[in-house]
mmCIF file of C-alpha atoms in Angstrom:
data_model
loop_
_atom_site.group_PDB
_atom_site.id
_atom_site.type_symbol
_atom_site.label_atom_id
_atom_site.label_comp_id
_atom_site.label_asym_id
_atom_site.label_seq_id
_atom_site.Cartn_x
_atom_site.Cartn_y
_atom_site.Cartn_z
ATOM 1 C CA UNK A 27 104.784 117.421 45.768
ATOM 2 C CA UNK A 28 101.919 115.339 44.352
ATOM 3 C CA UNK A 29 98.683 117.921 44.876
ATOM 4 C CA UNK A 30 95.136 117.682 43.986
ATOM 5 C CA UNK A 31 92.944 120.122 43.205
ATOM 6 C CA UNK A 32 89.094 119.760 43.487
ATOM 7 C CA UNK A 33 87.515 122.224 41.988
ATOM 8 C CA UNK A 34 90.665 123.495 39.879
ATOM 9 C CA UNK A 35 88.855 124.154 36.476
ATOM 10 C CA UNK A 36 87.429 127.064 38.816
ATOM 11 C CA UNK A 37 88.650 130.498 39.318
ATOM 12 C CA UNK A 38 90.934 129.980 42.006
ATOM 13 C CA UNK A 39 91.727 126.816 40.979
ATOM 14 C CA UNK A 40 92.612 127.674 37.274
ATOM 15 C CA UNK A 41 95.222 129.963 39.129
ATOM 16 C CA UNK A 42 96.486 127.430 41.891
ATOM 17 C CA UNK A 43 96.941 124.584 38.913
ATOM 18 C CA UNK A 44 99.602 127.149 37.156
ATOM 19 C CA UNK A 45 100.926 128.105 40.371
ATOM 20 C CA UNK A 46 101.700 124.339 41.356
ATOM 21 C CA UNK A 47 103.109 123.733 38.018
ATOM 22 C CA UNK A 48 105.332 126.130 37.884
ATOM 23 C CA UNK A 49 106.918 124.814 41.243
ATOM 24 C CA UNK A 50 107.307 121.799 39.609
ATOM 25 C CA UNK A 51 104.689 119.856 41.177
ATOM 26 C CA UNK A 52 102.343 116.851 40.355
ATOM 27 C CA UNK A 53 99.000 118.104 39.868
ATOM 28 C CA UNK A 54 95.150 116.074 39.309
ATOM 29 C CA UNK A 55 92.652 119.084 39.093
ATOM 30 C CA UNK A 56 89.379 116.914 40.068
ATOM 31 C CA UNK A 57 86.094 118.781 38.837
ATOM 32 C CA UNK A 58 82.998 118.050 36.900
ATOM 33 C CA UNK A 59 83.751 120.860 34.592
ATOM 34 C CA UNK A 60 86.708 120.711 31.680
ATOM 35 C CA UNK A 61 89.439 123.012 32.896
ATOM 36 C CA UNK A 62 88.774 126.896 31.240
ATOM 37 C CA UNK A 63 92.799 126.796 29.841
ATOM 38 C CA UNK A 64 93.238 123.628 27.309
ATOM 39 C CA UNK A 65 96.658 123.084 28.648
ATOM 40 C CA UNK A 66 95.461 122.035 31.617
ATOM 41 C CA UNK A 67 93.491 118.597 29.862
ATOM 42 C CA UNK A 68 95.877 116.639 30.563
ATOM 43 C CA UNK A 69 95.954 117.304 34.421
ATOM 44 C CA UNK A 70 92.060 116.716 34.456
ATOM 45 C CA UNK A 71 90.135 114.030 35.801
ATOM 46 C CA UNK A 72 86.313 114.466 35.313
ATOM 47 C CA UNK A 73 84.879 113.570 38.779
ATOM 48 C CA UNK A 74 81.764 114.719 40.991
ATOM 49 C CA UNK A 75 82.516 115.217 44.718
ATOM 50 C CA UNK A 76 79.135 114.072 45.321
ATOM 51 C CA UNK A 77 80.142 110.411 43.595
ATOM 52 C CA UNK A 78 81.817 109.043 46.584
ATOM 53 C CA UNK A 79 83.220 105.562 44.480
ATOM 54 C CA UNK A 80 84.428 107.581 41.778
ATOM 55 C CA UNK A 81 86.082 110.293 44.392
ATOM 56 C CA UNK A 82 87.991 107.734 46.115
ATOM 57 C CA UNK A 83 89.221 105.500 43.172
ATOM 58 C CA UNK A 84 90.837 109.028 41.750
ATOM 59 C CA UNK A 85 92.706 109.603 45.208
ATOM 60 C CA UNK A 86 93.772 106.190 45.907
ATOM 61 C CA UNK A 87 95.216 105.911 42.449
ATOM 62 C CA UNK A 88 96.859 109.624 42.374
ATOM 63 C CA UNK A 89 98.048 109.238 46.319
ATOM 64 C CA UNK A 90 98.393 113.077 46.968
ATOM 65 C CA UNK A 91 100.552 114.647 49.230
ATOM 66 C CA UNK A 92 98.800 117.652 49.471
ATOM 67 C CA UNK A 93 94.951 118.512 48.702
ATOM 68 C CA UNK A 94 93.439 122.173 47.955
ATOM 69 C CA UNK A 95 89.854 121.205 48.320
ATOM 70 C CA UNK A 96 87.992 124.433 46.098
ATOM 71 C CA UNK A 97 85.164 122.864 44.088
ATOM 72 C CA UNK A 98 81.816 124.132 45.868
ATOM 73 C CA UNK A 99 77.878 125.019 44.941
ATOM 74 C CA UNK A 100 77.649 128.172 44.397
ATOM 75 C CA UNK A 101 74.316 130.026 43.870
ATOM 76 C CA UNK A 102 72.355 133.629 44.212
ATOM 77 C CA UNK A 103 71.179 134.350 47.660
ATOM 78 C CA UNK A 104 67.970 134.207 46.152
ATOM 79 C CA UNK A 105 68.464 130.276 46.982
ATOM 80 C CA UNK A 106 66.746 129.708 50.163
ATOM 81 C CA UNK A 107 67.534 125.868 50.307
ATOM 82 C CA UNK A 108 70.500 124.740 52.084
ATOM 83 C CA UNK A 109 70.202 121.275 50.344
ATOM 84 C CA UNK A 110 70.627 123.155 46.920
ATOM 85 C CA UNK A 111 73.952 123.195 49.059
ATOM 86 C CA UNK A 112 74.616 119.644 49.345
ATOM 87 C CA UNK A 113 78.449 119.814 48.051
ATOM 88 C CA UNK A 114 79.577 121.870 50.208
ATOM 89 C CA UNK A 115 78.579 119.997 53.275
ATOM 90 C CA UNK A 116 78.591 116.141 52.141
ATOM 91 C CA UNK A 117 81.137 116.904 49.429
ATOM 92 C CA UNK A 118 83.487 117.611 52.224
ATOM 93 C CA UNK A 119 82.487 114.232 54.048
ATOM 94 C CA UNK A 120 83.296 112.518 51.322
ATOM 95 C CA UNK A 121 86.582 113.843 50.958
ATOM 96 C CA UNK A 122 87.198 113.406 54.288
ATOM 97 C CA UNK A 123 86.183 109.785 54.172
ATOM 98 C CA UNK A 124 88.246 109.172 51.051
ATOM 99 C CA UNK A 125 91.315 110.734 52.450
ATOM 100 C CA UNK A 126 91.144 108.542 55.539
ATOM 101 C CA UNK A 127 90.668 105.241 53.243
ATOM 102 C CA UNK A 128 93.501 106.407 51.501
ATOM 103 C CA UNK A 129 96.050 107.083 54.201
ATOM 104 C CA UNK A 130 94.946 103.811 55.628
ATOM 105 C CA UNK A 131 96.691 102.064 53.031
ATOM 106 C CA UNK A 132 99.640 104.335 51.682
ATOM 107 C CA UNK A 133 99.825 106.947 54.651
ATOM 108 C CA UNK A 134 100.236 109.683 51.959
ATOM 109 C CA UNK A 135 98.570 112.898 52.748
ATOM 110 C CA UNK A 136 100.188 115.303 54.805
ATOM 111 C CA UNK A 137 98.077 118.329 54.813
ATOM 112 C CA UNK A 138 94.521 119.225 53.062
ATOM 113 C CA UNK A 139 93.408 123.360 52.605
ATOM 114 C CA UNK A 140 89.874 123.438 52.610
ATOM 115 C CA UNK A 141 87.989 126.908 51.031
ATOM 116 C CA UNK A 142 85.209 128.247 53.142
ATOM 117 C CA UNK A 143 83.461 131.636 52.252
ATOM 118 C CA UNK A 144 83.570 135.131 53.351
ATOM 119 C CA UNK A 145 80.010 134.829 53.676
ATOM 120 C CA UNK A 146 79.562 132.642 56.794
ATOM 121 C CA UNK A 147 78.999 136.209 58.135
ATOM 122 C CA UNK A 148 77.122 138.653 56.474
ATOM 123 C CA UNK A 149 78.601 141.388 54.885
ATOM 124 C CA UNK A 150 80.472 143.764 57.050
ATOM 125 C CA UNK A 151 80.093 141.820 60.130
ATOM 126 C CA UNK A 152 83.532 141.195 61.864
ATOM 127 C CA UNK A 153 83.825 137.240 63.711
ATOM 128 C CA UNK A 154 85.211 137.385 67.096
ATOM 129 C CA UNK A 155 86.905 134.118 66.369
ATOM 130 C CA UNK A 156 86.999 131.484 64.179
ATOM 131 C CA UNK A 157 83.664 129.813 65.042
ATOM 132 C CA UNK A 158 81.653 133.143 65.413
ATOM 133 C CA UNK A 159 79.128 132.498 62.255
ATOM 134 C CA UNK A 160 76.381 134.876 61.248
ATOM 135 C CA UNK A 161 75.535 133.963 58.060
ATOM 136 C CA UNK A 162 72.447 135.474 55.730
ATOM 137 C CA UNK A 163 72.186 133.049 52.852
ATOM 138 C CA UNK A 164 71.781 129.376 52.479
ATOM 139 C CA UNK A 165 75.123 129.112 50.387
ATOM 140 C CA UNK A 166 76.909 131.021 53.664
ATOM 141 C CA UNK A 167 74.851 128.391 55.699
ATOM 142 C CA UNK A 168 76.012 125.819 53.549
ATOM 143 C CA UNK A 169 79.659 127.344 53.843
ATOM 144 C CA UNK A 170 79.257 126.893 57.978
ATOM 145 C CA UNK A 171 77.908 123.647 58.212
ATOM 146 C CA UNK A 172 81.570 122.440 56.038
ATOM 147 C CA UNK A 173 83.644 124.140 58.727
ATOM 148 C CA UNK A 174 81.800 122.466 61.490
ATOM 149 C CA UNK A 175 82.265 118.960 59.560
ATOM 150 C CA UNK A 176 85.966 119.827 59.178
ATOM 151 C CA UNK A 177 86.348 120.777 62.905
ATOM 152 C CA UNK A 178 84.100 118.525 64.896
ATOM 153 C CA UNK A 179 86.003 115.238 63.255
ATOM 154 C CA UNK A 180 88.341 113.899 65.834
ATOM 155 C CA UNK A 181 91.422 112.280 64.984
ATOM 156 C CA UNK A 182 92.168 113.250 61.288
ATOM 157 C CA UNK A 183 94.881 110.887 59.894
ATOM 158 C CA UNK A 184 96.491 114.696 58.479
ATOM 159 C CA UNK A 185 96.674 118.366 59.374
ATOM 160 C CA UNK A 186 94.419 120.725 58.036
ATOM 161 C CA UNK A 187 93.341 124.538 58.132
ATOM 162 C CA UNK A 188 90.700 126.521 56.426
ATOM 163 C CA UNK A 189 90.520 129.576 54.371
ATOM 164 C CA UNK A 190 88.046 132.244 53.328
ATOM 165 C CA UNK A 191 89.167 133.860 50.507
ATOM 166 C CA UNK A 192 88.281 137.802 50.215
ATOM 167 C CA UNK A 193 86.422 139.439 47.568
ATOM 168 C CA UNK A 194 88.579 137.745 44.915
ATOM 169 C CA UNK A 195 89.537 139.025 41.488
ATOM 170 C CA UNK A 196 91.696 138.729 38.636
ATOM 171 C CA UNK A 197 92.365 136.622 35.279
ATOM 172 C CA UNK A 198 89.831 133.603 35.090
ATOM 173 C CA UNK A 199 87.476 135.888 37.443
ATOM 174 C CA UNK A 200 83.759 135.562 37.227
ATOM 175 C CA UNK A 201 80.991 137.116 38.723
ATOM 176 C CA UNK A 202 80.740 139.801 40.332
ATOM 177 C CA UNK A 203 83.936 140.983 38.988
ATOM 178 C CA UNK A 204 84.190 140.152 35.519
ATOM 179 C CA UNK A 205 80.939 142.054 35.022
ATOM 180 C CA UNK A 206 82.766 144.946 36.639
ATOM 181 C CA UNK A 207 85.924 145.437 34.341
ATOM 182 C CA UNK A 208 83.039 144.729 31.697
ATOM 183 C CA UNK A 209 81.597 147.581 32.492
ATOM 184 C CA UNK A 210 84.324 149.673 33.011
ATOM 185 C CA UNK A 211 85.724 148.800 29.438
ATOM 186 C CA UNK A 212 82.412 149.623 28.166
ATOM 187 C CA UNK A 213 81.779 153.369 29.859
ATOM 188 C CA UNK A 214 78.788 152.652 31.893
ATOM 189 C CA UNK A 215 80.221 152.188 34.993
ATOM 190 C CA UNK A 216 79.124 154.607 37.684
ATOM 191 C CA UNK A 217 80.427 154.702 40.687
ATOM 192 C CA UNK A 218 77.619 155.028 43.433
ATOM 193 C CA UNK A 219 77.744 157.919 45.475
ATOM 194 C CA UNK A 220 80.683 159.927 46.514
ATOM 195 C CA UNK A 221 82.459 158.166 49.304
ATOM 196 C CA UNK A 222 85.326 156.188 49.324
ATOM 197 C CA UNK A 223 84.336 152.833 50.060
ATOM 198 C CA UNK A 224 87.139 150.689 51.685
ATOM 199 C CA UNK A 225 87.142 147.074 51.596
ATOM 200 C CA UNK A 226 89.832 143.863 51.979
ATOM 201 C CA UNK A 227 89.973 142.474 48.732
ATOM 202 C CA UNK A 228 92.234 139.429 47.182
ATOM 203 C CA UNK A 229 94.100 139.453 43.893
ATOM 204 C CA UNK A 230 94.153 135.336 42.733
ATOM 205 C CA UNK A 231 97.870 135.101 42.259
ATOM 206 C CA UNK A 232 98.622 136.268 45.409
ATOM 207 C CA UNK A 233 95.785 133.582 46.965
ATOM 208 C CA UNK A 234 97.414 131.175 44.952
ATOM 209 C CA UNK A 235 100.447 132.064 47.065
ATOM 210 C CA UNK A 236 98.841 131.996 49.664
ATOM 211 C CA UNK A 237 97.187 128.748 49.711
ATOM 212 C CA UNK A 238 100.735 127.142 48.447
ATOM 213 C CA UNK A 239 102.702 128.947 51.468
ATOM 214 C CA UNK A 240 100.032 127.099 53.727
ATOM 215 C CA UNK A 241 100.803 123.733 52.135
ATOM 216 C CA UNK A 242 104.676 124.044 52.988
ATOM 217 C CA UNK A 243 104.145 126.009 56.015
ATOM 218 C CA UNK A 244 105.882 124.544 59.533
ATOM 219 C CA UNK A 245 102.749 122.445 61.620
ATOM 220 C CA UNK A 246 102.256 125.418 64.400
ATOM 221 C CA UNK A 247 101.668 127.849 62.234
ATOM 222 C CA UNK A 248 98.597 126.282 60.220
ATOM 223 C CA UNK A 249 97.267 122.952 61.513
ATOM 224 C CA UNK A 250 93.788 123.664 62.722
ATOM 225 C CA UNK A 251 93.653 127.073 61.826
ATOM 226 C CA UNK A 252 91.553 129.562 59.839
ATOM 227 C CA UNK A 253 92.841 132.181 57.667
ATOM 228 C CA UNK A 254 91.149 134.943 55.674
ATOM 229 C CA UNK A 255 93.217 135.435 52.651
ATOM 230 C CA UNK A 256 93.785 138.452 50.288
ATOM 231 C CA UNK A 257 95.327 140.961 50.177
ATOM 232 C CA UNK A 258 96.623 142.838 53.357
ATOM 233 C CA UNK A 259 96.292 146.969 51.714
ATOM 234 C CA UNK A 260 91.965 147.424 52.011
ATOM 235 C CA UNK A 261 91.363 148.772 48.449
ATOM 236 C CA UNK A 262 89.334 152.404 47.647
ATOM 237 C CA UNK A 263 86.494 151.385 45.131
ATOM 238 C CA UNK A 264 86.721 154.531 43.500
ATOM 239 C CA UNK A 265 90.729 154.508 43.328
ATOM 240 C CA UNK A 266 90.542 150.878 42.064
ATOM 241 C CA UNK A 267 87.996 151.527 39.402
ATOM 242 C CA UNK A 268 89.821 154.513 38.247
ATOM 243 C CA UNK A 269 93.207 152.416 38.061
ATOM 244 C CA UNK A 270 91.263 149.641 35.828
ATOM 245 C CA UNK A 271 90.094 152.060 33.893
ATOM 246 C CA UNK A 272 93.260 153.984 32.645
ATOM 247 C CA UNK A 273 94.553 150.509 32.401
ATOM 248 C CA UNK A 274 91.839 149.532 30.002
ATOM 249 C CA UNK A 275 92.000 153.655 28.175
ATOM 250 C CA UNK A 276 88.478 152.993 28.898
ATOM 251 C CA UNK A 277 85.979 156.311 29.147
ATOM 252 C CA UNK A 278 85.470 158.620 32.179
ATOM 253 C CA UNK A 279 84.174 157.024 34.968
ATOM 254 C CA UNK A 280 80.599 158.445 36.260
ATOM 255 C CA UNK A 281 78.856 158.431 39.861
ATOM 256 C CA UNK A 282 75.139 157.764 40.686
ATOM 257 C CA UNK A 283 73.281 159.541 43.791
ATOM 258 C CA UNK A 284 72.634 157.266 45.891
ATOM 259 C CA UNK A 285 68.829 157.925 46.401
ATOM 260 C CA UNK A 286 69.055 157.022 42.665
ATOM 261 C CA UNK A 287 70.883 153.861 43.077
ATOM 262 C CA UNK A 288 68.498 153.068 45.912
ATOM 263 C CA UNK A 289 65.610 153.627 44.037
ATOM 264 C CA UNK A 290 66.799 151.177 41.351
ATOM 265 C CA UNK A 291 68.173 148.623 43.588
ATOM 266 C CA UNK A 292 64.380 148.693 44.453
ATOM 267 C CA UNK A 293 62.807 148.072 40.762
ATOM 268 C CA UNK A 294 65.286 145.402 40.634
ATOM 269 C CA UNK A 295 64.148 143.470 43.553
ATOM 270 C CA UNK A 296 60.911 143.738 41.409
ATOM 271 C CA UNK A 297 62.293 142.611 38.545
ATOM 272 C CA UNK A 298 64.342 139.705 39.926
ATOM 273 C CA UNK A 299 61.108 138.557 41.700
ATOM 274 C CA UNK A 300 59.207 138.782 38.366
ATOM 275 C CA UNK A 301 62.129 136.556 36.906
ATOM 276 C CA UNK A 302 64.696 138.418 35.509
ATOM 277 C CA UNK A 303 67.862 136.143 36.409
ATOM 278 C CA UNK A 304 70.792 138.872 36.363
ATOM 279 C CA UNK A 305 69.331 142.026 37.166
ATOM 280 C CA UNK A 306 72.381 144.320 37.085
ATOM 281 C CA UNK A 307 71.399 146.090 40.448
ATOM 282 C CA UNK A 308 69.242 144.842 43.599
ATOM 283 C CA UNK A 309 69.375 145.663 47.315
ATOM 284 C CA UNK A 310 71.419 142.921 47.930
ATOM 285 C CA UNK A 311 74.147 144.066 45.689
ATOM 286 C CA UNK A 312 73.834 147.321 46.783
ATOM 287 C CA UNK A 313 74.143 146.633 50.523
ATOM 288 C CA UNK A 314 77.612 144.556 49.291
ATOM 289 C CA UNK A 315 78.851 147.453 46.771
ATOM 290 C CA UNK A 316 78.522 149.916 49.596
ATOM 291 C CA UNK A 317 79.051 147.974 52.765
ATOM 292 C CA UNK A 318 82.907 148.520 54.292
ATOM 293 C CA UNK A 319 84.874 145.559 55.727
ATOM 294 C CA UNK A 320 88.572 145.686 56.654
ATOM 295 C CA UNK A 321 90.140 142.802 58.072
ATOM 296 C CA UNK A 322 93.373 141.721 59.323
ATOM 297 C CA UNK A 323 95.127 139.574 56.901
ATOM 298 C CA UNK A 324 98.217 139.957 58.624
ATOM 299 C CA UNK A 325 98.386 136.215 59.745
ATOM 300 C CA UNK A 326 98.288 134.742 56.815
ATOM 301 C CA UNK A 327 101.011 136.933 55.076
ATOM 302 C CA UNK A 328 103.186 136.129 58.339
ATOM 303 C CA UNK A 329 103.023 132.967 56.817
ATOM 304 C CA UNK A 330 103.907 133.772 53.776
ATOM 305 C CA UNK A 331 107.172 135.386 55.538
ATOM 306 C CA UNK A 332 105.977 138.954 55.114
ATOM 307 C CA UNK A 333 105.611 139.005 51.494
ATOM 308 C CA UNK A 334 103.176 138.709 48.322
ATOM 309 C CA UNK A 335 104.303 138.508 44.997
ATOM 310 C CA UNK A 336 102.439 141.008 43.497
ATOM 311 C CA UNK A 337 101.454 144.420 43.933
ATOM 312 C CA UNK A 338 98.074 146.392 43.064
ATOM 313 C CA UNK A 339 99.491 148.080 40.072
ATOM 314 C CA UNK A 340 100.721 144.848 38.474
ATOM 315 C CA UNK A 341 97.727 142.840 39.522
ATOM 316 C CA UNK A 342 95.641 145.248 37.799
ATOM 317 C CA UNK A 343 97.942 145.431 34.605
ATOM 318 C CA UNK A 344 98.162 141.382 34.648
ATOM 319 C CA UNK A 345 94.128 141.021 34.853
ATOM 320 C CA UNK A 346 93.889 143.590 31.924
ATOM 321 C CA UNK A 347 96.199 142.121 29.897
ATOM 322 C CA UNK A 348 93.977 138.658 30.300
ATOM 323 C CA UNK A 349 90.843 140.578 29.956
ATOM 324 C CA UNK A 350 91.930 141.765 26.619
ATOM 325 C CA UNK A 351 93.842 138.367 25.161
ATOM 326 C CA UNK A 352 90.532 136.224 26.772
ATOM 327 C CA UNK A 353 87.630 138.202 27.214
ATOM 328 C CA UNK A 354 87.309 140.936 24.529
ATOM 329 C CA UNK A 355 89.192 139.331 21.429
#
């Protein structure tokens, strides 16, 4: 399997490049950042999405089988401009367009994965279907408009399906869950309230999985289909937290009334309006911290035959054990 990767110097993509490789495949991560693991140099190719020339020249020379398209804009919802957006809409044109040039002339690619968002709806809203959008932000916006492009193009020269990936965490995480087992490690964690908050959540690995069980997948299962993908257990906040921290031997885990958390979600709205970049608490992240959403991931582990390859006891012990070796040394 010859496989790129936009987007694999990423989270999910630093994962899915070691996941390929260890099947043995051929692998181009395409991104315009340098790869976070330095073994991975030598499967790099510095390229914008937005640089259409540059895009295609890379494809036509690699001639994938397979493509996991991941790079995207990310941004705080603070962002109110979808064209702060712009590679996740025309990004995916021009990969589009470049794929088409390219099977053209060598008839190569098979299948192409392309990575929505959870947030095309807003948090805790359940989509009756595929194309049942409610987005809040202009990065969930953005994350719409890219499904639309991928579905309303007739006549793709190769299958394809999308995926939203689910609340996603593990070794190579970032924000919001790096700052999380941060603060765990650290003590000043506090849980808010004293419910149980349930929630679908996604270890990498098992995306990783995921995404490559798509790739290899028989046609009817996957062509023109969306998938949430995580895990398919909903996780208890609370429990999880308390799991990372007697992973970690980290101190006793405290809880915040939630008038109290309220009240400071509050001064942080302030705050972030008076500048303050990273405030460690708003309304927004409030809302998302206490806002329960379950869904039904069983279709994507039928395609994975029934099974993930890791459990929430070693996922937590793996991310630790990265957390320790590449965050806190």
């Amino acid at each position: 399997m010859r496989v790129i990767i936009t987007g694999g110097s990423g989270f999910i993509g630093t994962n899915y490049v070691d996941y390929a490789l260890e099947r043995g495949c051929e692998v181009l991560n395409i991104d315009i950042k340098e790869p976070y693991k330095k073994e991975h140099a030598k499967f790099y190719k510095h390229c914008d999405i937005m640089d259409y020339e540059r895009l295609e020249k890379i494809i036509l020379e690699f001639k994938p089988d397979y493509v996991v398209h991941l790079a995207a804009k990310t941004g705080a919802h603070s962002i109110t401009d979808i064209n702060e957006f712009a590679p996740n809409m025309q990004g995916v044109v021009n990969l589009i367009n470049a794929l088409i040039v390219l099977n053209r002339q060598y008839q190569t690619v098979k299948r192409v994965v392309f990575t929505s968002s959870l947030l095309v709806c807003k948090m805790g809203y359940m989509p009756k279907h595929d194309t049942d959008y409610l987005p809040t932000t202009a990065y969930g916006q953005s994350k719409v408009e890219g499904e639309k492009i991928v579905r309303s193009w007739l006549n793709l020269p190769f299958e394809w399906t999308i995926i939203r990936p689910i609340s996603v965490w593990g070794p190579w995480m970032v924000e919001p869950y790096i700052n999380f087992f941060q603060a765990v490690s650290q003590g000043w964690y506090m849980h808010i309230g004293h419910g149980h908050y349930k929630r679908s959540m996604g270890y990498v690995e098992n995306i990783a999985h995921e995404i490559h069980c798509i790739l290899l997948a028989p046609t009817e299962k996957v062509h023109q289909k969306t998938f949430y993908v995580g895990d398919p257990e909903p996780i208890d906040l609370y429990n999880f937290a308390e799991m990372v921290r007697e992973k970690l031997g980290a101190p006793k885990i405290k809880k915040m009334p939630i008038v109290l958390a309220k009240l400071l979600a509050k001064i942080g709205d302030i705050l972030k309006l008076l500048g303050w970049v990273n405030v460690p608490l708003t309304s927004f992240r409030l809302n998302n911290i206490t806002t329960e959403y379950v869904f039904d991931l069983s279709p994507i582990v039928d395609v994975c035959n029934g099974k993930l390859p890791y459990d929430i006891n070693i996922a937590i012990e793996r991310t630790v054990n990265w957390y320790k070796h590449e965050v806190k040394k």
